[in-house]
Short mmCIF file of C-alpha atoms in Angstrom, two decimals:
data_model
loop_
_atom_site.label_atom_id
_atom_site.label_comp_id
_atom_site.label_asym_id
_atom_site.label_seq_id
_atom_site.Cartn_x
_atom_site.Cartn_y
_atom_site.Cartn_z
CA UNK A 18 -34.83 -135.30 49.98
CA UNK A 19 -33.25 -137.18 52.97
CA UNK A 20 -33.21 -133.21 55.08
CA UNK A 21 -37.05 -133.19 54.26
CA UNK A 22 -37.76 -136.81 55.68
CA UNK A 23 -35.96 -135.76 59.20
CA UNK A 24 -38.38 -133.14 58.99
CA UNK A 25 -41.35 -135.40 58.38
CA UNK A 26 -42.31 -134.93 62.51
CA UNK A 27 -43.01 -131.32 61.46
CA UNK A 28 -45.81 -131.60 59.52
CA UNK A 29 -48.26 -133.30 62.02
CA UNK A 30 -46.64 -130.78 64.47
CA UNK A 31 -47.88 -128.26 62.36
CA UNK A 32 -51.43 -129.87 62.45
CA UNK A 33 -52.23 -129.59 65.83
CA UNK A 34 -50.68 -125.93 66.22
CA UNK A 35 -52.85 -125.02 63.22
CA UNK A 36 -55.74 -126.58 64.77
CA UNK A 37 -55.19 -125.32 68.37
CA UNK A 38 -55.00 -121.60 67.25
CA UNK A 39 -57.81 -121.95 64.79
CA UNK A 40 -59.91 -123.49 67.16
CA UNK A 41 -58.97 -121.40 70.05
CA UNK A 42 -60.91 -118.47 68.69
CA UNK A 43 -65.01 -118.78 69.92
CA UNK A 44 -64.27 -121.36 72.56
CA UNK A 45 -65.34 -118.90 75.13
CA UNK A 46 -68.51 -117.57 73.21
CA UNK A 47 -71.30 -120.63 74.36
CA UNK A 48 -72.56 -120.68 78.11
CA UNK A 49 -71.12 -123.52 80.07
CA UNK A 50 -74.65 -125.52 79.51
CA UNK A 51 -76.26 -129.20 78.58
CA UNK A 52 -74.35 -131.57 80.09
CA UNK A 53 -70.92 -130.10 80.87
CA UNK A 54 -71.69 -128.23 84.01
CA UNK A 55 -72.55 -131.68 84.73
CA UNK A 56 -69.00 -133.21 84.25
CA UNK A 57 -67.36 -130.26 85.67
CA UNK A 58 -69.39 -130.19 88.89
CA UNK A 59 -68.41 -134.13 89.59
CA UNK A 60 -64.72 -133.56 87.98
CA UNK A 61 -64.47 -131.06 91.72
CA UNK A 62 -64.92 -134.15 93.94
CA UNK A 63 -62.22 -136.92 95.12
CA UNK A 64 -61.31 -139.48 92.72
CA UNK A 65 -63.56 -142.12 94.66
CA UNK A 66 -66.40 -140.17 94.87
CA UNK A 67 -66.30 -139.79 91.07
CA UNK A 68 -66.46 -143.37 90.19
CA UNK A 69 -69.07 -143.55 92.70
CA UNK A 70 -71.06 -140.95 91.40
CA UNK A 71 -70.62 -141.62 87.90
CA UNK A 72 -70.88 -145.36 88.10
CA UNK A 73 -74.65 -145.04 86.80
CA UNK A 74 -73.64 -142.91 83.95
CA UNK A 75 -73.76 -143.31 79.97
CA UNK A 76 -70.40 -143.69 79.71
CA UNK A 77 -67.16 -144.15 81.70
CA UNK A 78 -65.44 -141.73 83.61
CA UNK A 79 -62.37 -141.19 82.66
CA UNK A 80 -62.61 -138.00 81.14
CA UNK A 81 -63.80 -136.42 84.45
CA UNK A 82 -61.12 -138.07 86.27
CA UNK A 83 -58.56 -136.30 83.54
CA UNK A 84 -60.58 -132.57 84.17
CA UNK A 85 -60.36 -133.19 87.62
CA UNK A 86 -56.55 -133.18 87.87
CA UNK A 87 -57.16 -130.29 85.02
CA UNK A 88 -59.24 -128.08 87.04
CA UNK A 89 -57.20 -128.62 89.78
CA UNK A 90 -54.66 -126.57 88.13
CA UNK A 91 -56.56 -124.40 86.15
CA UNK A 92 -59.86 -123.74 87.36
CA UNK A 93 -63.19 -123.89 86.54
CA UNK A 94 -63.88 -121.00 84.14
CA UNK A 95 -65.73 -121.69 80.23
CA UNK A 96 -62.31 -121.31 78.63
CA UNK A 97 -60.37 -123.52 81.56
CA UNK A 98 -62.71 -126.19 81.52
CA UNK A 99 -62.77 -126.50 77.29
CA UNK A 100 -59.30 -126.33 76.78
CA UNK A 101 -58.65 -130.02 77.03
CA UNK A 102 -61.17 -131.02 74.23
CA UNK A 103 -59.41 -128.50 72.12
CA UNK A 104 -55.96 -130.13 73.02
CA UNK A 105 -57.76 -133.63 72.16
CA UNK A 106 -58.95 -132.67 68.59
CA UNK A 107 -56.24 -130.50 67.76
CA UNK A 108 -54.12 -134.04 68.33
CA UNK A 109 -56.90 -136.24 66.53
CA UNK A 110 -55.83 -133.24 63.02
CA UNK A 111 -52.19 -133.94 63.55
CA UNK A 112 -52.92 -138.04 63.61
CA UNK A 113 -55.62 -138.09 60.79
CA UNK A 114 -52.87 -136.36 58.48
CA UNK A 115 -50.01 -139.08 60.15
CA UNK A 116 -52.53 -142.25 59.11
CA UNK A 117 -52.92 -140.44 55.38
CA UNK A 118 -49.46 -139.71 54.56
CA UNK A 119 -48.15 -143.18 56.29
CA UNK A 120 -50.79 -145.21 55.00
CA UNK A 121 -51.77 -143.77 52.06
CA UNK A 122 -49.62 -141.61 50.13
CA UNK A 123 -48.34 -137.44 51.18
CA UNK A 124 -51.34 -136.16 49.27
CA UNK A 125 -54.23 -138.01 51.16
CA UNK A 126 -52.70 -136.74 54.77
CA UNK A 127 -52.12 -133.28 53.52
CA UNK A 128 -56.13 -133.14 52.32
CA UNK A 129 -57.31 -135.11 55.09
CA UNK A 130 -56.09 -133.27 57.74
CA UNK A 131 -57.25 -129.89 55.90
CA UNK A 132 -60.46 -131.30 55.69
CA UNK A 133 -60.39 -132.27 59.71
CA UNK A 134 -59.69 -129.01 60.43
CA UNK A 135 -62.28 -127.03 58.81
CA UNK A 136 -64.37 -129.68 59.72
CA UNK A 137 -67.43 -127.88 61.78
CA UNK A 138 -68.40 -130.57 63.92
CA UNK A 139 -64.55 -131.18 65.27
CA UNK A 140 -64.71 -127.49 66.16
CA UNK A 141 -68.62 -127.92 67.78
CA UNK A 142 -66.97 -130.73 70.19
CA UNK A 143 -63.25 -129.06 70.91
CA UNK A 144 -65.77 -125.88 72.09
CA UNK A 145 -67.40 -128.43 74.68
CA UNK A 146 -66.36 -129.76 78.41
CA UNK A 147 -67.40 -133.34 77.68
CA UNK A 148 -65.73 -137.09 76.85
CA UNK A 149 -66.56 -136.95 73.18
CA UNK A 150 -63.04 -134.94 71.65
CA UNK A 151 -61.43 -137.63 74.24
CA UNK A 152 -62.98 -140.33 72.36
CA UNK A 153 -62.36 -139.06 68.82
CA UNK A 154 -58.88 -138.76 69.85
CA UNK A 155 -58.12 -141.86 71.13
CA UNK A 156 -59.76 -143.81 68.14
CA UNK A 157 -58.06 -141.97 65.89
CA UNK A 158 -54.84 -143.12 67.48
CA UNK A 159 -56.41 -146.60 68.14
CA UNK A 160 -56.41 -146.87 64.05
CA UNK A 161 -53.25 -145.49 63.57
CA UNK A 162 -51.63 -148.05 65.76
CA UNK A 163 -53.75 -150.98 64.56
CA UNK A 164 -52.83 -149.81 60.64
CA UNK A 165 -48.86 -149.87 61.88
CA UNK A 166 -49.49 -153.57 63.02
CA UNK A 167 -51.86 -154.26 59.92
CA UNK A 168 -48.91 -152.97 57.71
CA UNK A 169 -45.91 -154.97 59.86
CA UNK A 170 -44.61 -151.84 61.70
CA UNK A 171 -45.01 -153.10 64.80
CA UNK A 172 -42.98 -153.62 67.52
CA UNK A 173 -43.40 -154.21 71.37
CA UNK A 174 -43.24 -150.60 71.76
CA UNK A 175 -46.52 -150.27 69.27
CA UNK A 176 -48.30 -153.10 71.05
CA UNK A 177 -47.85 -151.70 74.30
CA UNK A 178 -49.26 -148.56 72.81
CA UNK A 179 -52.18 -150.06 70.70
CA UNK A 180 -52.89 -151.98 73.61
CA UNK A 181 -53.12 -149.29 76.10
CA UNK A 182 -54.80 -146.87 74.24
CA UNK A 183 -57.79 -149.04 72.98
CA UNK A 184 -58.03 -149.65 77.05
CA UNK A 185 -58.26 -146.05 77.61
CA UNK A 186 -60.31 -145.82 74.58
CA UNK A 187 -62.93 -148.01 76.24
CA UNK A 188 -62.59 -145.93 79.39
CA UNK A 189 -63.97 -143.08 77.61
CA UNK A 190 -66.81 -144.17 75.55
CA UNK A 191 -68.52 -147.85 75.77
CA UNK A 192 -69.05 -147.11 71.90
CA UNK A 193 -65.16 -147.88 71.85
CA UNK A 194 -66.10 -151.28 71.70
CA UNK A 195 -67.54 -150.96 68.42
CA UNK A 196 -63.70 -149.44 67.24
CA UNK A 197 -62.13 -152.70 68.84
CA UNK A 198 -64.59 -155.18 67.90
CA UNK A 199 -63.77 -153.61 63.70
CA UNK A 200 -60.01 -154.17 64.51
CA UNK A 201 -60.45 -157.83 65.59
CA UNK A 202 -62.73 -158.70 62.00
CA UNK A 203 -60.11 -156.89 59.69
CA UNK A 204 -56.74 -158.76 62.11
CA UNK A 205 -59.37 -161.88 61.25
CA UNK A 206 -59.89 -161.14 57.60
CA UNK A 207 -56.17 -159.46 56.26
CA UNK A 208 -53.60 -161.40 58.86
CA UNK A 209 -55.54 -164.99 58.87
CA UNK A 210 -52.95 -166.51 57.19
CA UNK A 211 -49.88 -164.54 58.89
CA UNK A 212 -50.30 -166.51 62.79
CA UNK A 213 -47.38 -164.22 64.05
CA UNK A 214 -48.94 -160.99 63.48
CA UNK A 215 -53.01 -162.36 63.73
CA UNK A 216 -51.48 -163.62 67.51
CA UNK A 217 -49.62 -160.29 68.32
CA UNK A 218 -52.73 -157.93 67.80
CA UNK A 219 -55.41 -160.83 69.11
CA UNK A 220 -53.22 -160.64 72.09
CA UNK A 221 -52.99 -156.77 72.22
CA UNK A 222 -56.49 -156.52 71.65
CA UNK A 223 -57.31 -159.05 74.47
CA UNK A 224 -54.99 -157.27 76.89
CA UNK A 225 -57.40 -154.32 76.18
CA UNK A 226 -60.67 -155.79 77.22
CA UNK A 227 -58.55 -157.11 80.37
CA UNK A 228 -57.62 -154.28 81.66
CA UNK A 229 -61.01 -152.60 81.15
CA UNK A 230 -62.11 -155.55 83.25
CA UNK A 231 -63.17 -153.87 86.35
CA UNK A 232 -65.38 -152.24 84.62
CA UNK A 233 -67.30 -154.80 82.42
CA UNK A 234 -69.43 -155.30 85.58
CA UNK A 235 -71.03 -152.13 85.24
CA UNK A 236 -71.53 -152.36 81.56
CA UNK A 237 -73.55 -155.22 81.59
CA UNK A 238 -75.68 -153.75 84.32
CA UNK A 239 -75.83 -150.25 82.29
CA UNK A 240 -77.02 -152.33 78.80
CA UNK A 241 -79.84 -153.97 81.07
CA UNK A 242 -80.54 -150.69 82.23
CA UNK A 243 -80.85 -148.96 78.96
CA UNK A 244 -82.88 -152.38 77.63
CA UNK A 245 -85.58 -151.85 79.87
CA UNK A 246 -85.87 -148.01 80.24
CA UNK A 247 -84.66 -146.97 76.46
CA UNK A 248 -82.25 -143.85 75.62
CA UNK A 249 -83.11 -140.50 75.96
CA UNK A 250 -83.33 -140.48 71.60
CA UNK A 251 -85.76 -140.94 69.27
CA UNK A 252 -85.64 -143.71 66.01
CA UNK A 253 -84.22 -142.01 62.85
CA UNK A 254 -86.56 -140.22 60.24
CA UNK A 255 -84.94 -141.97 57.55
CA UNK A 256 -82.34 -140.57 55.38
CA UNK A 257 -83.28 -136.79 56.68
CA UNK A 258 -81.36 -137.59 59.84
CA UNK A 259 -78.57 -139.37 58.06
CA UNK A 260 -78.08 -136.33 55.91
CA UNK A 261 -78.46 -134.16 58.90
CA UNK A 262 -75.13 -135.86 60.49
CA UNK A 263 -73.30 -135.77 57.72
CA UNK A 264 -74.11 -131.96 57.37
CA UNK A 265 -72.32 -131.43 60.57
CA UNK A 266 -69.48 -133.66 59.55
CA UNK A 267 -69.46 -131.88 55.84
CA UNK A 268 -70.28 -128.49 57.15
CA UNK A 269 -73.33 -128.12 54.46
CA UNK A 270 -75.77 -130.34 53.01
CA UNK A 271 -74.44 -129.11 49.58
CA UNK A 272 -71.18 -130.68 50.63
CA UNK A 273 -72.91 -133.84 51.36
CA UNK A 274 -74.13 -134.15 48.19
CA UNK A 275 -70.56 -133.34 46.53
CA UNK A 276 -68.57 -136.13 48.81
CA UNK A 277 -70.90 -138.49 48.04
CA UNK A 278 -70.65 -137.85 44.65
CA UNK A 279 -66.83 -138.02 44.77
CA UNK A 280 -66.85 -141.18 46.63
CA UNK A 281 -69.33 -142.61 44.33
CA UNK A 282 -67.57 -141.61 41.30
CA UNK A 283 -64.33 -142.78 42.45
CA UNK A 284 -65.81 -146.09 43.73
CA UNK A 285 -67.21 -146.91 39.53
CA UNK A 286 -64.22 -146.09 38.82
CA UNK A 287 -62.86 -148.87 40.04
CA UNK A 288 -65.11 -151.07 40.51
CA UNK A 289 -63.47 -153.88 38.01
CA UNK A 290 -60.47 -153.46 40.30
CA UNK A 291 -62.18 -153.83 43.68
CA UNK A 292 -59.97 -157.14 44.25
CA UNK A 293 -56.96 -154.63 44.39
CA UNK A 294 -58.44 -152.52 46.77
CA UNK A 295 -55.62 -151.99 49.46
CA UNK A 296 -56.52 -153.17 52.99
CA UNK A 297 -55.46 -150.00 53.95
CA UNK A 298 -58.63 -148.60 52.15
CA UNK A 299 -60.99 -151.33 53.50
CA UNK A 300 -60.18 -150.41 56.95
CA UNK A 301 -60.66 -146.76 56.59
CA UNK A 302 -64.28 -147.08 54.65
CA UNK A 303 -65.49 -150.10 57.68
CA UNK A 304 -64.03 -147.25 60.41
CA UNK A 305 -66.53 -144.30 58.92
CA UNK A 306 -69.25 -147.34 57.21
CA UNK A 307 -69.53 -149.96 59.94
CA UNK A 308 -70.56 -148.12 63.02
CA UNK A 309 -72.36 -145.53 61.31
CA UNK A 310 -74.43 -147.51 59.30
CA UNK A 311 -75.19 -150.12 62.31
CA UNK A 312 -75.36 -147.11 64.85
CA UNK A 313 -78.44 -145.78 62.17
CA UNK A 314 -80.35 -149.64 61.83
CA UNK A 315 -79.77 -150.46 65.33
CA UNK A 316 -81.56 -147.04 66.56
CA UNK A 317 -84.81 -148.23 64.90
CA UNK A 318 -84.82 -150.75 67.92
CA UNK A 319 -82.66 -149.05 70.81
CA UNK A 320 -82.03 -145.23 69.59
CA UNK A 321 -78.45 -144.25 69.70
CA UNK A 322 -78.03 -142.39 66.45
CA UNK A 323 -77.09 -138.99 67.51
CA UNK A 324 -74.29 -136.61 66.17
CA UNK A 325 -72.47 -136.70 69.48
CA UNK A 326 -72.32 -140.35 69.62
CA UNK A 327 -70.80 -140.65 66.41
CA UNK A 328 -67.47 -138.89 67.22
CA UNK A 329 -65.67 -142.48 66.38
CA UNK A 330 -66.64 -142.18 62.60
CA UNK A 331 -65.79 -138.91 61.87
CA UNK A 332 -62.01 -139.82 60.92
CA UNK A 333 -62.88 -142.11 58.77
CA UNK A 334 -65.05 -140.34 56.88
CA UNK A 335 -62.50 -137.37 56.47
CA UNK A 336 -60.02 -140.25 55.38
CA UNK A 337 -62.57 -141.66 52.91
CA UNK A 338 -63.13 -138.52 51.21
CA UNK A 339 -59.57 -137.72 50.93
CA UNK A 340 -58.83 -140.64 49.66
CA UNK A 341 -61.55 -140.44 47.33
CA UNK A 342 -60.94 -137.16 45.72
CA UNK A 343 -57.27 -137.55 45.42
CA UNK A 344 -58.28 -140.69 43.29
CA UNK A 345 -60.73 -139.64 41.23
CA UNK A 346 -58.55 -137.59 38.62
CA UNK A 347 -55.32 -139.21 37.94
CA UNK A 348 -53.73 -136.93 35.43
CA UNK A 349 -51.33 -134.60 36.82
CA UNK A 350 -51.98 -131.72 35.68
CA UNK A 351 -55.68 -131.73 36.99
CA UNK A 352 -55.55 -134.21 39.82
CA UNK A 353 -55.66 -131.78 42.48
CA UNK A 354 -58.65 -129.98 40.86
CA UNK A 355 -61.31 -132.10 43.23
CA UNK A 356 -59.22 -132.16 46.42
CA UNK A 357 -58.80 -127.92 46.22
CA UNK A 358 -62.34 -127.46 45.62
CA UNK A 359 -63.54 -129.51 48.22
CA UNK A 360 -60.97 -128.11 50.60
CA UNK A 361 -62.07 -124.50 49.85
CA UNK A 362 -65.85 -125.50 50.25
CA UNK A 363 -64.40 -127.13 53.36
CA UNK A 364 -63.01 -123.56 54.31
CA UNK A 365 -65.50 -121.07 53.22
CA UNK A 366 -68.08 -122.78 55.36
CA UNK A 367 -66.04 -123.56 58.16
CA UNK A 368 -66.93 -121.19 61.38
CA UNK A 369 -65.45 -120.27 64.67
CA UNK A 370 -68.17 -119.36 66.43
CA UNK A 371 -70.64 -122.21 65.93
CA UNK A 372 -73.88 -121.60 68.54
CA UNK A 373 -74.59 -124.54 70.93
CA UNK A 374 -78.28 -123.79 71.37
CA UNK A 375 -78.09 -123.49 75.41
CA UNK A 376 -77.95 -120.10 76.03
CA UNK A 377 -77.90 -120.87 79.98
CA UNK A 378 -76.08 -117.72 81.13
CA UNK A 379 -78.06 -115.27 78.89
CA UNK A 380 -81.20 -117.21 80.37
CA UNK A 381 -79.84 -116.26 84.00
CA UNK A 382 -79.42 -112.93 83.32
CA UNK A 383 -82.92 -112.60 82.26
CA UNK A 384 -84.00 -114.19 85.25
CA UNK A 385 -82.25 -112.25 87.97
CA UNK A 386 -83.72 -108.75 85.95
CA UNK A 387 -87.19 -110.01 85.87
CA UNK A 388 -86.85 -111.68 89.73
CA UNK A 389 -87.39 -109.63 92.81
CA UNK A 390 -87.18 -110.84 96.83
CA UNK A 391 -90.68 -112.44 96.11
CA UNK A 392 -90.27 -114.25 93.06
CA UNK A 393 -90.40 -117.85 92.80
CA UNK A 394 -88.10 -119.57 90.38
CA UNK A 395 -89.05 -122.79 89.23
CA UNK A 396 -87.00 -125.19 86.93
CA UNK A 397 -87.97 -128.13 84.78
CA UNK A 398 -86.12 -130.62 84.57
CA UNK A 399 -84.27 -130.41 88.11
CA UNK A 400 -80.75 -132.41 86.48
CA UNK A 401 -80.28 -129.02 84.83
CA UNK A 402 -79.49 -127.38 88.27
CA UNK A 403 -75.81 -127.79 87.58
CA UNK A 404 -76.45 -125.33 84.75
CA UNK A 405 -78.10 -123.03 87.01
CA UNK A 406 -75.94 -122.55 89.83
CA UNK A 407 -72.43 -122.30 87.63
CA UNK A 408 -74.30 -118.99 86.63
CA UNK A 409 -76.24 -117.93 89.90
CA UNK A 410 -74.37 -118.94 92.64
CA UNK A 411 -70.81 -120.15 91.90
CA UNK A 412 -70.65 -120.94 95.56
CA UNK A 413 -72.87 -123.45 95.67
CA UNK A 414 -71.63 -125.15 92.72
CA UNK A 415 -68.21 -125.20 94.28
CA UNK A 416 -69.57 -126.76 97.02
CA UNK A 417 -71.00 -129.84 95.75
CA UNK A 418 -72.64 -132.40 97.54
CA UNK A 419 -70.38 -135.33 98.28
CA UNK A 420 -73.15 -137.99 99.56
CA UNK A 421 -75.79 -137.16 97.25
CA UNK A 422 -74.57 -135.52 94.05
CA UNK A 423 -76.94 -132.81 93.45
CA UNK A 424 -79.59 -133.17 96.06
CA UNK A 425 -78.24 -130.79 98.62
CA UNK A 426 -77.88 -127.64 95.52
CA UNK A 427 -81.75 -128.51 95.06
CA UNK A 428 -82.00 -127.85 98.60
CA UNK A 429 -79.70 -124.99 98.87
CA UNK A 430 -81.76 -123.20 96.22
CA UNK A 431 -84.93 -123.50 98.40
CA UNK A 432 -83.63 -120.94 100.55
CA UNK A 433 -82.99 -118.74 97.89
CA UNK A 434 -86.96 -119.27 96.51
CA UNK A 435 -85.65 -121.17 93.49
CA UNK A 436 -86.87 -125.07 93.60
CA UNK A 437 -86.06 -127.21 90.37
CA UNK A 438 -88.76 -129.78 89.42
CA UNK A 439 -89.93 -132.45 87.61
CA UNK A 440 -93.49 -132.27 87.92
CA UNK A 441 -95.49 -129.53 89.19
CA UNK A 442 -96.39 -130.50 92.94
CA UNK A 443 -92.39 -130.10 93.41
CA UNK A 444 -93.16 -126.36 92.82
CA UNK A 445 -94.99 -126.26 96.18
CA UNK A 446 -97.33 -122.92 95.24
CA UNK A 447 -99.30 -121.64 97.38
CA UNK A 448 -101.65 -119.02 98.41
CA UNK A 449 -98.25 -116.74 99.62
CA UNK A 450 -96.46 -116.72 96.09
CA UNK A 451 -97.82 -114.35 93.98
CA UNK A 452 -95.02 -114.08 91.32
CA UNK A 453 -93.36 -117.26 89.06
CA UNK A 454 -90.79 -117.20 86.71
CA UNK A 455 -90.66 -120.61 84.81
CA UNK A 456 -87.75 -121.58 83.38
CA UNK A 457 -88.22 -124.95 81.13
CA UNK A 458 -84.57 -125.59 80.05
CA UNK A 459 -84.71 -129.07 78.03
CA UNK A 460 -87.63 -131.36 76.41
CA UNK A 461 -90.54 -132.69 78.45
CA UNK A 462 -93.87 -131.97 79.03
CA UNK A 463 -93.67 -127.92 78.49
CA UNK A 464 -97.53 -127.36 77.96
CA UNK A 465 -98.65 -129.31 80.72
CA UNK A 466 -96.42 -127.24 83.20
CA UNK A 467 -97.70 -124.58 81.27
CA UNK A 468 -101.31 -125.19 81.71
CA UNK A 469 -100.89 -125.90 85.31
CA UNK A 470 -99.00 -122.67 86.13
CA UNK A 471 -101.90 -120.87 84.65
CA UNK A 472 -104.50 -122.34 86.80
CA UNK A 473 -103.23 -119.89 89.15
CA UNK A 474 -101.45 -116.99 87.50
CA UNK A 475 -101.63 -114.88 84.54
CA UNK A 476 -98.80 -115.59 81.81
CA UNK A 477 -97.86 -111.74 81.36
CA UNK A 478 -94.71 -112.69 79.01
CA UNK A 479 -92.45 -115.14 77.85
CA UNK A 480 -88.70 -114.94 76.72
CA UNK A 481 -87.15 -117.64 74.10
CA UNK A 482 -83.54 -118.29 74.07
CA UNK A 483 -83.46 -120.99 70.83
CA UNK A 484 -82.87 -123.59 71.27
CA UNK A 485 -84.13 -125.12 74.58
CA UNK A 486 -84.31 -122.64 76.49
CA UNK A 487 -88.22 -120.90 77.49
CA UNK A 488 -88.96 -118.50 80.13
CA UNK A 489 -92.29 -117.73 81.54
CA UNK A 490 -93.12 -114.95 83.48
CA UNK A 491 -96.55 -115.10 85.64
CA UNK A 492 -98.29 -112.80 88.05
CA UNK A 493 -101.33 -113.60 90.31
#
């Protein structure tokens, strides 16, 4: 028994090997497309020309400034540029199994980190060049740290650590501040009456908003921002969308509808013994509960309920559900009836090769056979240039426009007859172009540009590459 526990390292080891072969396969098979051409194209410039660029942004940049050293090294290809978020979640598996079998008992960490693994929507986000594995990662860490301290494991080593990654955790996602602000009402609520350890975490957790400091200024000026203009979301439709999410966390809606049931199940269970409830377990239901719940109410007045945005509460809910079905059958011959089910459900609908919906290099293609010398290319909305020229003409995404971001690309393109808009004018047809191809790459006022284009040409065929991508061919 005592060989096994010096061997107890292994097993989260073994996690995030597992995960970062599973996960490798299908990383290459989406286009480069949305918003990470977007991060990649800024992650080429100078570290001060980042944080000037990306001072306006939704959320810090701190992920860029990681892919920039990244890219650096490794370059700028689909597979280079992904790599890191598969690094990221394949560490979030190995500490979702460490917080289960530390916290919880061997069983929990063993089905929890299954569970992460064939989870669909970790694969979705380690298959993507954006912040959000970053920020699963680090609040997954966050918790693990903050359950050490809950539990009296800590030492100055684990406050220096708690402390700095809840900073770095805010560097990544302003929604970290939802993860912190849960850790400083269950240090409130569980350590009130123990002043050394309430003081060591209200301290670690203060250091943490300190060093984020410098950049509180431009939070406050990004809220006021999105307070006046709103978010690029729509308000919820109710429990459809809240089922939706937890599809992509469950894989299915089927297996919705079975962890709820387990969790409900196992929560009657014990209701008459909610008083001895382990603070372990209230922390790990308020991670998944708390910010999903007043993510969903909060959107019907600012809209911010969106799967990518919820990457902090996906950990929990694993956790919850492991918890749960380990719990709900205590007699040992069947307990691990419910746990191997929903693992293999987990399993047989997990998938490698899980379609983004931006087909942006298939879209090219199609362009460049339908364009000749005297084809105008036109595309709404003009952000999605990055998208564009990673595709067309690496060369001019290489050589990005220091002063103005993307401004000089749009202009570059000109030359070529392609001109990205975002509203017809911008199009600038006249009497000389006689041939349009119309590429409407994201949500916006399609049959309007529509109906405008054919007040001069002929629509003679249009191309659909689900999910946002439409091409429109027209002739004079």
């Amino acid at each position: 028994m005592v060989r096994l526990r010096k061997f107890g390292w292994l097993i989260p080891v073994l996690f995030f090997l597992f995960n970062l072969i599973l996960r490798s396969f299908g990383i290459e098979v989406n286009s480069l497309a949305g918003d990470e051409p977007f991060s990649v194209y800024f992650a080429q410039m100078d570290i001060p020309d980042i944080l000037r660029h990306l001072r306006p942004g939704n959320n810090p940049p701190l992920y860029e400034l990681f892919l920039h050293y990244w890219i650096n090294i490794f370059g700028i290809s689909e597979v280079a540029v992904r790599i890191p978020s598969l690094i990221f979640v394949s560490i979030t598996a190995a500490f979702i199994y460490k917080i289960g079998n530390e916290f919880f008992t061997k069983e929990v960490g063993l089905v929890a980190g299954l569970l992460f693994s064939f989870s669909n929507y970790a694969t979705y986000f380690s298959h993507e060049a954006r912040a959000y594995a970053l920020f699963g990662m680090f609040t997954a860490i966050s918790f693990y740290f903050f359950l050490r301290c809950l539990n009296n494991q800590y030492s100055t080593k684990v406050l220096v650590l708690f402390t700095v990654v809840n900073a770095l955790l805010l560097y990544t996602h302003y929604f970290g501040a939802m993860v912190i602000g849960l850790q400083v009402f269950y240090a409130l609520l569980f350590s009130y009456k123990e002043s050394k350890k309430l003081k060591a975490v209200a301290l670690s957790l203060a250091a943490s908003f300190v060093l984020f400091g410098p950049y509180i200024p431009v939070v406050i000026e990004q809220f006021s921002v999105t307070k006046e203009k709103g978010t690029w979301l729509t308000t919820p439709s109710g429990w459809s969308t809240v089922e939706y999410v937890l599809s992509q966390f469950a894989n299915s809606k089927d297996i919705v509808k079975l962890t709820i049931l387990i969790v409900a199940v196992t929560l009657l269970a014990n209701v008459r013994k909610w008083r001895g409830i382990g603070r372990n377990t209230w922390v790990i239901a308020g991670w998944f509960s708390v910010p999903f719940a007043g993510m969903f109410v909060l959107s019907y007045w600012v809209p911010m309920f969106h799967d990518r945005y919820l990457m902090h509460t996906v950990g929990g809910f694993i956790l919850l559900v492991a918890i749960s079905s380990v719990s709900m059958i205590k007699l040992p011959v069947v307990k691990w009836l419910v746990p191997s089910l929903l693992i293999l459900f987990f399993m047989s609908t997990s998938d490698r090769n899980i379609d983004n919906g931006r087909h942006t290099k298939e879209a090219v293609e199609k362009v460049q056979e339908l364009r000749d010398t005297d084809t105008r290319v036109v595309m709404y909305p003009k952000y999605r240039i990055f998208g564009y020229a990673y595709y067309f003409n690496r060369d001019r995404f290489i050589n990005y426009d220091l002063e103005y971001g993307y401004y000089n690309v749009l202009e570059g393109f000109k030359e070529e007859n392609f001109y990205g808009i975002n509203q017809y004018s911008e199009a600038r047809i006249d009497s000389t172009v006689n041939k349009v191809i119309f590429m409407m790459t994201d949500g916006g006022p399609k049959e309007q540009l529509v109906s405008e284009f054919q007040s001069n040409f002929n629509l003679k065929k249009k191309y659909l590459f689900p999910e946002i991508i439409e091409i429109f061919e027209f002739e004079r």
